[in-house]
Coordinates of C-alpha atoms and ligand atoms in Angstrom, one line a residue:
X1 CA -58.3 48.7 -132.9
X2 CA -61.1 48.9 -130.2
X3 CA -63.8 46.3 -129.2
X4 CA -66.2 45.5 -126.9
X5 CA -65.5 43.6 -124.1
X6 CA -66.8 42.9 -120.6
X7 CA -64.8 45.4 -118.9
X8 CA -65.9 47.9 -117.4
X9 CA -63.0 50.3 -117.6
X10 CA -62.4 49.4 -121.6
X11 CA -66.0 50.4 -122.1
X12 CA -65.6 53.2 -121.1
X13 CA -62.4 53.9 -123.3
X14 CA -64.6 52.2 -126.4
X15 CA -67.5 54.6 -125.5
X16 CA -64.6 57.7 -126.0
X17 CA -63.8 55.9 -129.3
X18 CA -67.5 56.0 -130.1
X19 CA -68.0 59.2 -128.9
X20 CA -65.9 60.9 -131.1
X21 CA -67.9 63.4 -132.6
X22 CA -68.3 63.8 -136.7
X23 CA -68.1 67.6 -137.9
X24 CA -69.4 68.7 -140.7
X25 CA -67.1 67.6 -143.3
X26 CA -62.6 67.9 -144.4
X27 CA -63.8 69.3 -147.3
X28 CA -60.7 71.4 -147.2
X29 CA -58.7 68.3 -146.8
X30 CA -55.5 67.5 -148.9
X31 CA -56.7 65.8 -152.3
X32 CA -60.5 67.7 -152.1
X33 CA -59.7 70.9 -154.5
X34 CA -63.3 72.7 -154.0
X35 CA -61.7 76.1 -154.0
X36 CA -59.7 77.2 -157.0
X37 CA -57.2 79.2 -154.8
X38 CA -53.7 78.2 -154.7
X39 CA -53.2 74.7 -152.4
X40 CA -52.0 75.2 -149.1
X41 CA -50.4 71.6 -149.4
X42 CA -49.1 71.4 -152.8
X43 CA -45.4 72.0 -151.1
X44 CA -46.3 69.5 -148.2
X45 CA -47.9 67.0 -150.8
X46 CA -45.0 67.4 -152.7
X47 CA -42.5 66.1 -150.3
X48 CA -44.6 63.0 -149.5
X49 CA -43.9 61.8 -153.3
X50 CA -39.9 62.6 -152.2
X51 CA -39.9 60.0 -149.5
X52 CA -41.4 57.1 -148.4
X53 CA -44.5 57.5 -146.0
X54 CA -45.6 55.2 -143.7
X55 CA -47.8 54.5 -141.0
X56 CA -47.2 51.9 -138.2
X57 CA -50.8 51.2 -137.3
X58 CA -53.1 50.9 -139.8
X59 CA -56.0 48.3 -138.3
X60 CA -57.7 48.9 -141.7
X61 CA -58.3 45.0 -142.3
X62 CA -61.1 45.4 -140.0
X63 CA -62.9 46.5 -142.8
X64 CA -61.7 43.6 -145.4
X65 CA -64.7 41.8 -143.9
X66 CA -67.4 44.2 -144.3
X67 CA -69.6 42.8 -147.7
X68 CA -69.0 44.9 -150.2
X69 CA -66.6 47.1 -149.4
X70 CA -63.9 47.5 -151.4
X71 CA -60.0 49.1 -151.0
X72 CA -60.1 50.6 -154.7
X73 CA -63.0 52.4 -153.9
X74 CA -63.3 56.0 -152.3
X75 CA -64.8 55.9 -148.8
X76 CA -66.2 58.8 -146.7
X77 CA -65.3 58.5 -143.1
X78 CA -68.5 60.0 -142.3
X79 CA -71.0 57.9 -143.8
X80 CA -68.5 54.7 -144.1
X81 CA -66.7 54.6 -140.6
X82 CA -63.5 53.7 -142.9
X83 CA -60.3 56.1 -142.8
X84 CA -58.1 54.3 -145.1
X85 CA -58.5 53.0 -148.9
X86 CA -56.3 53.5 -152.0
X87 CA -58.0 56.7 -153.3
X88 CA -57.5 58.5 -150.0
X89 CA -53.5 56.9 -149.4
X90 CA -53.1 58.7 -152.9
X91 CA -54.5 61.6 -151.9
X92 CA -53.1 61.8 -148.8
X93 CA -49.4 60.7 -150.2
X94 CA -49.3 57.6 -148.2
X95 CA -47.0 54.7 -149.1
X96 CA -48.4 52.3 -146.9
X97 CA -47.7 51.5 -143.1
X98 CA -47.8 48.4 -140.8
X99 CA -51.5 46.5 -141.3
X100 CA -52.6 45.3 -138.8
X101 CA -54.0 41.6 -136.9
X102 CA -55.8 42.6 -134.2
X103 CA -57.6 40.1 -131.9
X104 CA -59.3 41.2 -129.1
X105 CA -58.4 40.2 -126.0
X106 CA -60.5 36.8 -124.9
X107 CA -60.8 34.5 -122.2
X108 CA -57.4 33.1 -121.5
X109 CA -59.0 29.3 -121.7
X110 CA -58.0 26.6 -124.3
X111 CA -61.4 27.3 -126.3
X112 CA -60.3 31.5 -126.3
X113 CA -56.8 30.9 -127.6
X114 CA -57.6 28.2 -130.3
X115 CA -60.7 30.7 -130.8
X116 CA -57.8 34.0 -131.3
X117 CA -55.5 32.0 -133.4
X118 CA -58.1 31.2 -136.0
X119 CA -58.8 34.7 -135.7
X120 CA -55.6 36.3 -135.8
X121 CA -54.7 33.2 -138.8
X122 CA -57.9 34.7 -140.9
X123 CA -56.8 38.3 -140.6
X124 CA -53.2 37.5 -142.2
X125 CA -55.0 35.1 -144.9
X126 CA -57.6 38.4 -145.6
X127 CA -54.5 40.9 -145.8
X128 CA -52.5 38.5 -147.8
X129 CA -56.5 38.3 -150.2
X130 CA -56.5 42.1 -150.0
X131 CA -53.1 42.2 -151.5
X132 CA -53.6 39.3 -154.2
X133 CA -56.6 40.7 -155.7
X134 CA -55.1 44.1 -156.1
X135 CA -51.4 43.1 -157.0
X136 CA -51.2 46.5 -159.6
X137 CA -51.7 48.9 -156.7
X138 CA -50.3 46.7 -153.1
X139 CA -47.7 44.6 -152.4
X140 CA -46.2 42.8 -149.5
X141 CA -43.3 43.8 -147.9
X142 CA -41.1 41.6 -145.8
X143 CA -38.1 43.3 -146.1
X144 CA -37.2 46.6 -145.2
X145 CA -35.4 47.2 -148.9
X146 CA -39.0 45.9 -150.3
X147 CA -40.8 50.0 -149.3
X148 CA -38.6 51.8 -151.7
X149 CA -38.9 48.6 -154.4
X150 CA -42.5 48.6 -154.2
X151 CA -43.0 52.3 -154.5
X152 CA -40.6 52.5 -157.0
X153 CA -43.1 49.9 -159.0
X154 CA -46.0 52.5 -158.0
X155 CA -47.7 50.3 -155.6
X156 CA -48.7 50.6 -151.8
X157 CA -46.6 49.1 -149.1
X158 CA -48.2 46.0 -147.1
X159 CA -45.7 45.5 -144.1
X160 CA -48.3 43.0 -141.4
X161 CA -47.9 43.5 -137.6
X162 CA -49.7 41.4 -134.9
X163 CA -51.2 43.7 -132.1
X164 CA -51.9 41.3 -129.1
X165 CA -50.1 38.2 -128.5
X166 CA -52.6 36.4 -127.3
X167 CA -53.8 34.2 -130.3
X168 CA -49.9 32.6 -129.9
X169 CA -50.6 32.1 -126.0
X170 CA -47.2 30.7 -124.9
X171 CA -46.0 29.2 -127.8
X172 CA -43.2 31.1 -129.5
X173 CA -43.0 28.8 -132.3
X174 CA -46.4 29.9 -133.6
X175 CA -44.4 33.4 -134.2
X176 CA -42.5 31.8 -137.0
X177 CA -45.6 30.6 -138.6
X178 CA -46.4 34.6 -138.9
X179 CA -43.5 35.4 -139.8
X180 CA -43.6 33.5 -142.6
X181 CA -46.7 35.0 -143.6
X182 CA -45.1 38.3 -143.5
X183 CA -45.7 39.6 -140.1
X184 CA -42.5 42.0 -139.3
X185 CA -43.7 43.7 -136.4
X186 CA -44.7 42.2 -133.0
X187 CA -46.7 43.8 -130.2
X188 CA -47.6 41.1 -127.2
X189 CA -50.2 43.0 -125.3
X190 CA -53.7 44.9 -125.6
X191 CA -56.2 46.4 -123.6
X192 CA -55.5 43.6 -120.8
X193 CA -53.3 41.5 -119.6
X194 CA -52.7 37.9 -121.2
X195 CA -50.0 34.7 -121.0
X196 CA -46.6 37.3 -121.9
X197 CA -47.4 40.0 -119.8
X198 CA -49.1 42.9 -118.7
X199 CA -51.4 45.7 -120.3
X200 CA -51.1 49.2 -119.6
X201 CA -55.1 49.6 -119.1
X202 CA -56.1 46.4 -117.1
X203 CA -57.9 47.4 -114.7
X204 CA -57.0 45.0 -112.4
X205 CA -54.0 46.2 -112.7
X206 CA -50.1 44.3 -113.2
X207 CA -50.2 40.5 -113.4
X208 CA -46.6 39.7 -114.1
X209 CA -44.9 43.3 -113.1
X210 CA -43.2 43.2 -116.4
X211 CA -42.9 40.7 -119.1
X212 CA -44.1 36.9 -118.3
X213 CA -41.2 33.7 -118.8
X214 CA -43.4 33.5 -121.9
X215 CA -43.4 36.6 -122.7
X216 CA -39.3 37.0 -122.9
X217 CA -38.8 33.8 -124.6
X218 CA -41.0 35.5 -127.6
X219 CA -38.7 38.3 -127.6
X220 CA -35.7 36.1 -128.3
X221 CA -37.5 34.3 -130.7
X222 CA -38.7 37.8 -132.8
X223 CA -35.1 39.1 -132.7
X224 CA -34.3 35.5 -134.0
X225 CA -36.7 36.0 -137.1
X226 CA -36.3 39.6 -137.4
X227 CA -39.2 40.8 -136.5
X228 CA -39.5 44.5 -134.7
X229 CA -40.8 44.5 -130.9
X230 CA -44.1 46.9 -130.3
X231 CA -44.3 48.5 -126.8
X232 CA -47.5 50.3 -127.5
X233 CA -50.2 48.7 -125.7
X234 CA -47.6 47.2 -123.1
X235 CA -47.5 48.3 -119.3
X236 CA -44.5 50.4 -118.2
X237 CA -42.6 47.5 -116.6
X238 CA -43.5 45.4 -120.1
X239 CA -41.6 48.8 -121.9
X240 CA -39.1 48.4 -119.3
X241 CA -38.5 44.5 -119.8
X242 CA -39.1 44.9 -123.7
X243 CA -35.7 47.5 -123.8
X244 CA -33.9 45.6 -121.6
X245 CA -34.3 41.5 -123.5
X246 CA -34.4 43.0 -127.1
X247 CA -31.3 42.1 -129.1
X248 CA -32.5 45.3 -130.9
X249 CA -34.5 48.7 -131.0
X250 CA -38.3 48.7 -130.6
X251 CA -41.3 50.8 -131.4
X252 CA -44.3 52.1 -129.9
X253 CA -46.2 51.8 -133.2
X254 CA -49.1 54.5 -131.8
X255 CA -48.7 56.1 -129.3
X256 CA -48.5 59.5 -127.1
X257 CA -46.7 61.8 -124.7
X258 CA -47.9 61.3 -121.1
X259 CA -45.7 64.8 -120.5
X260 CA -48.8 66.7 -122.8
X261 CA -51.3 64.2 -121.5
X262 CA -51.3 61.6 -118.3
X263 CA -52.8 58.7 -119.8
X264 CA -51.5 55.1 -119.5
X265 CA -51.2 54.7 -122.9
X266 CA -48.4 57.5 -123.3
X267 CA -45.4 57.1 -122.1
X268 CA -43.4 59.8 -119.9
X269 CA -39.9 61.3 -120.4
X270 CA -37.9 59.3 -119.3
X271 CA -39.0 56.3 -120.4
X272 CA -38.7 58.3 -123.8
X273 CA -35.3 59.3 -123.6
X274 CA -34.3 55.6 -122.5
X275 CA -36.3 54.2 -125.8
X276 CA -33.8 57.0 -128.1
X277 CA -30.8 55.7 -126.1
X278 CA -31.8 52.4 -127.4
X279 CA -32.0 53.7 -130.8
X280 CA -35.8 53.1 -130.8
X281 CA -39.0 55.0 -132.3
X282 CA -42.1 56.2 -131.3
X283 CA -44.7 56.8 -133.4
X284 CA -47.0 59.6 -133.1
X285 CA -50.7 58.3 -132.3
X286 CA -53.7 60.4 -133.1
X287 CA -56.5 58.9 -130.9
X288 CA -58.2 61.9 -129.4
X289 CA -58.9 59.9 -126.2
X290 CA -55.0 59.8 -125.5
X291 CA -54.4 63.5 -126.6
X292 CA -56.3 65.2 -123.7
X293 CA -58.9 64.7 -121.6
X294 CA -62.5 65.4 -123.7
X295 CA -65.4 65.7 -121.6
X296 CA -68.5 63.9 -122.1
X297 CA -71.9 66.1 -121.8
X298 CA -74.8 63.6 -120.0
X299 CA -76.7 61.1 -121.8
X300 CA -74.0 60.6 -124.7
X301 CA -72.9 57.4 -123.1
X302 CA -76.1 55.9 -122.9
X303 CA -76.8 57.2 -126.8
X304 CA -73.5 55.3 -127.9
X305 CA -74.1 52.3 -125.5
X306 CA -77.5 52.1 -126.9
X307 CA -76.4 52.4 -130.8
X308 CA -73.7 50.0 -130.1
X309 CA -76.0 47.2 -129.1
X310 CA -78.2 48.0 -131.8
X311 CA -76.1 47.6 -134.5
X312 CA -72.8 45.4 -133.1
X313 CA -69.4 45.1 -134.8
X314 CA -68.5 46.6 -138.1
X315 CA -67.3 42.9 -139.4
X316 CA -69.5 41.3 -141.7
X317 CA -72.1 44.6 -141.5
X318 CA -73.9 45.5 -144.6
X319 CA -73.5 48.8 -146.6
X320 CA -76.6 50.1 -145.7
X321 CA -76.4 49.0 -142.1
X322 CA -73.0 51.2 -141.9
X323 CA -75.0 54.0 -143.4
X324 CA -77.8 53.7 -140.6
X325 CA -75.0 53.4 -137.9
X326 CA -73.3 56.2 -139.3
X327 CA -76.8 58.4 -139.4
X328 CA -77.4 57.5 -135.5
X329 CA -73.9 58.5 -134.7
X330 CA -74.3 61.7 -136.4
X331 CA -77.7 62.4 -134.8
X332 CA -75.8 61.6 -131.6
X333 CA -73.3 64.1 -131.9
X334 CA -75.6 66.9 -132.8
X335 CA -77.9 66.0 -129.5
X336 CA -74.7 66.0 -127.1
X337 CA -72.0 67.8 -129.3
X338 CA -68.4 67.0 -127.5
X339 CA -64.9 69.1 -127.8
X340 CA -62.9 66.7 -130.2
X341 CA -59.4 67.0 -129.8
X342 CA -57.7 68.5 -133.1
X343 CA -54.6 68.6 -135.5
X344 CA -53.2 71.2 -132.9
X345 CA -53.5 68.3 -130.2
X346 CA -52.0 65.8 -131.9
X347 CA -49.3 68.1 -133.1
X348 CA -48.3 69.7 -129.6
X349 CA -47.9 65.4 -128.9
X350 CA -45.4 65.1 -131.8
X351 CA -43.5 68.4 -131.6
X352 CA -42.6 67.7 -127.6
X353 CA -41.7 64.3 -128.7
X354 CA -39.6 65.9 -131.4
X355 CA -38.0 68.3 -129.3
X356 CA -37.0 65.9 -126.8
X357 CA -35.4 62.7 -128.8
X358 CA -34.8 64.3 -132.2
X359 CA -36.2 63.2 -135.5
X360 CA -33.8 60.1 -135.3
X361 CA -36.7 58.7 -132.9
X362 CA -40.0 59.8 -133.6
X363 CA -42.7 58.6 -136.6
X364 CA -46.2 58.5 -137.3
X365 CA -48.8 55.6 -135.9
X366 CA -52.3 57.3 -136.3
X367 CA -54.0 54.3 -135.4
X368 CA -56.5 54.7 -138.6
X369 CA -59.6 52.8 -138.8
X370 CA -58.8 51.8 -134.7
X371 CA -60.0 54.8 -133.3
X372 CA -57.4 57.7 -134.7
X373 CA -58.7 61.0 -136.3
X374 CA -58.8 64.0 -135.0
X375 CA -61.0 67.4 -136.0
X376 CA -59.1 68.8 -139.2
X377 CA -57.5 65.2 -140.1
X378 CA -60.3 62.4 -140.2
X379 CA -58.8 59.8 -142.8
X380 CA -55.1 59.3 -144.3
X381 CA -56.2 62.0 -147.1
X382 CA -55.6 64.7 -144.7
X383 CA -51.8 63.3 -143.7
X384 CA -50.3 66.2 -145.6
X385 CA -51.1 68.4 -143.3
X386 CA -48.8 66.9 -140.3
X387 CA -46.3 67.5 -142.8
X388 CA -46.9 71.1 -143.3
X389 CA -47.1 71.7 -139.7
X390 CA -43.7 70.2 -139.4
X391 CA -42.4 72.4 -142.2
X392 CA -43.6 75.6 -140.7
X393 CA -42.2 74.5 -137.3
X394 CA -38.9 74.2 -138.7
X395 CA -38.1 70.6 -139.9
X396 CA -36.7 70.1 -143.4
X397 CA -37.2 67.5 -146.0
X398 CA -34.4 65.0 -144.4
X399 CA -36.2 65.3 -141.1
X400 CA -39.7 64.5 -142.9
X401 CA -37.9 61.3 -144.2
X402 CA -36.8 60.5 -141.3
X403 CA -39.9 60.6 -139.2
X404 CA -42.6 59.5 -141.8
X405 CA -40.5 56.2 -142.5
X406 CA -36.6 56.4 -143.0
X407 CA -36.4 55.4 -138.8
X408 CA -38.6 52.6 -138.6
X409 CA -37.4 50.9 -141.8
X410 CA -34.4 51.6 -139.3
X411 CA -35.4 49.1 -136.7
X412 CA -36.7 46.8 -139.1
X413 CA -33.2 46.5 -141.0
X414 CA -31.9 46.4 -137.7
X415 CA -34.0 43.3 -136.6
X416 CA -33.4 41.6 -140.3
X417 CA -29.2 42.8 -139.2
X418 CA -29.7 40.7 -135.9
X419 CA -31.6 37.5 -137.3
X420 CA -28.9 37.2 -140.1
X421 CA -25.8 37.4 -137.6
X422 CA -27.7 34.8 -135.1
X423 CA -28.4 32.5 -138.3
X424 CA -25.3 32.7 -139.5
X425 CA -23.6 31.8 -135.8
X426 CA -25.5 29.1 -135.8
X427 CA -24.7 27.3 -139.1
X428 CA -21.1 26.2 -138.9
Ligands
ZN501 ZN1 -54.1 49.8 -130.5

């Protein structure tokens, strides 16, 4: 999930985000039958009700917020800004994913953290509301038998991750008071640096070199709940130090190839190969700003700086405010039209990662409703069509299983593995 802040540098990645241009529609998209010829992903569809499907990142409670706006109701991610809601995960044969509590990164003062842990408190209260009020169709997960249980019982898979540590600043104790509100999945850095390490986009570049004191006692204290370790927003040397002090594998819940595309937020080969040696995951991220460079034409940063102060953050913004946002944006995108990265460049990510640490190690992170979408797959409806890609490049139903859940319900019985064998050393 992306928001402002005073940095320069992240401005300009949030002004990418903004800048993603809006074409004309998915009407073709999985779960939209305008034509009445056969369906191109009836076979890929198919498969998706086979398996579980999961997505790591979905920052979708950003939306839980917004008045109005309601999960059981279809969205259109061109008028609503929203990717994900239970029409368009049925559509798109999604089971459910990681949601996410996302705080932004703050002023690293008393007043920010007390500020970020109301924050980051809320989210996990609105997930947990989200979930209540729709108990036929959702349901909490907090174990990693509870995905094939739940959509067994036909419902949607809530598994909660924390993106940014720094609503817990240095207190690892505060981890088990989200773990017992379900969080599962633990990722200590954003866009900059805080109190347990470093970021991989701070401009002012490593703070710690690696993880902080801090920032490895909350990796012994997630392996001691159970929770899986997140390296996606971290800094190389927090990657490094996050392999090295986990008791077991982690995840980089969305993120990219640096081997297709040098950006700090992929990661290269060898660091790859090191994370499948490890028996970790990454999972596949479809923010176009990560796939390739995009360039922007002149003027179209001051258009999005300009509607951005205008109309501020989605959270609390009326219906009709999203509609005017969502009219400005499109009026911005006709006037300085951009070359949006597509399902090929997302794909050409996953297949390298694929054909370098096997299907034992890779998954899908999207990173919907935080910036993710690409031209051709603009909301979870369209996931099917990652999935026919992969079957016409070869990979067969147990490798689909594989990579759009079977490995990180992997890591996360191998995180619940490790908590039970430390509890049960430590009772006599
Ligand atoms: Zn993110």
């Amino acid at each position: 999930m992306i928001k402002l802040t005073t940095q320069g540098a992240i401005l300009g990645v949030i002004a990418f985000v903004i800048a993603g241009c809006m074409p004309d529609s998915s009407a073709d998209a999985p779960g939209t039958s305008t034509n009445s010829g056969p369906d191109p992903f009836a076979e890929a569809r198919a498969m998706h009700d086979r398996f579980i499907t999961l997505d790591t990142h979905l920052d979708t409670p950003v939306h839980f917020s917004r008045p109005g706006w309601d999960i059981m109701e279809r969205h259109d991610f061109f008028t609503d800004r929203s990717q994900v809601d239970y029409p368009r995960m049925v559509d798109g044969g999604l089971d459910g994913g990681f949601w996410v509590i996302y705080t932004q990164q703050g002023p690293r003062t008393p007043e920010g953290h007390a500020m970020a842990l109301d924050h980051a408190l809320m989210v996990a209260m609105r997930i947990r509301e989200m979930v209540a009020r729709n108990h036929e169709h959702f349901e909490l997960a907090l174990t990693a038998d509870d995905a094939q249980r739940i959509v067994d019982a036909g419902r949607k898979v809530v598994y909660m991750s924390i993106e940014n540590g720094y609503p817990l600043e240095t207190d690892p104790r505060l981890l088990e008071t989200f773990y017992r509100l379900g969080v599962r999945m633990f990722g200590p850095v954003h866009f900059a640096n805080n109190e347990l390490g470093d970021s991989a986009t701070d401009m002012g570049g490593p703070e710690w070199n690696g993880l902080s004191e801090a920032g490895k006692a909350f990796v012994a204290e997630a392996n001691r709940l159970g929770m899986i370790l997140d390296a996606s927003h971290a800094s190389d040397d927090v990657f490094d130090d996050l392999l090295e002090y986990s008791a077991t594998p982690i995840v980089l819940s969305h993120s990219g190839v640096r081997a297709i595309y040098d950006h700090p937020r992929n990661r290269d080969d060898e660091r790859l190969l090191r994370l499948a040696e490890h028996g970790g995951v990454i999972q596949m991220n479809a923010f176009g700003a990560y796939l390739r460079p995009v360039p922007q034409p002149p003027g179209r940063a001051t258009a999005l700086r300009e509607m951005r102060e205008e109309f501020g953050s989605l959270l609390g913004m009326s219906p009709e405010r999203v509609a005017a946002m969502a009219e400005r944006r499109r009026e911005i995108d006709e006037r300085y039209p951009v070359d949006f990265p597509d399902l090929d460049d997302f794909m050409a990510h996953l297949l390298y990662a694929l054909e370098l640490i096997g299907v034992d190690h890779v998954g899908i992170g999207a990173d919907w409703d935080g910036g993710g979408g690409v031209e051709g797959m603009w909301d979870v409806a369209a996931m099917p069509r990652i999935t026919k890609r992969l079957i016409e490049a070869g990979y067969d139903e147990e490798d689909l299983a594989k990579i759009w859940g079977g490995n990180v319900l992997r890591l996360l019985r191998a995180a619940e593995d490790h908590a039970r064998s430390v509890t049960a050393e430590a009772t006599p």
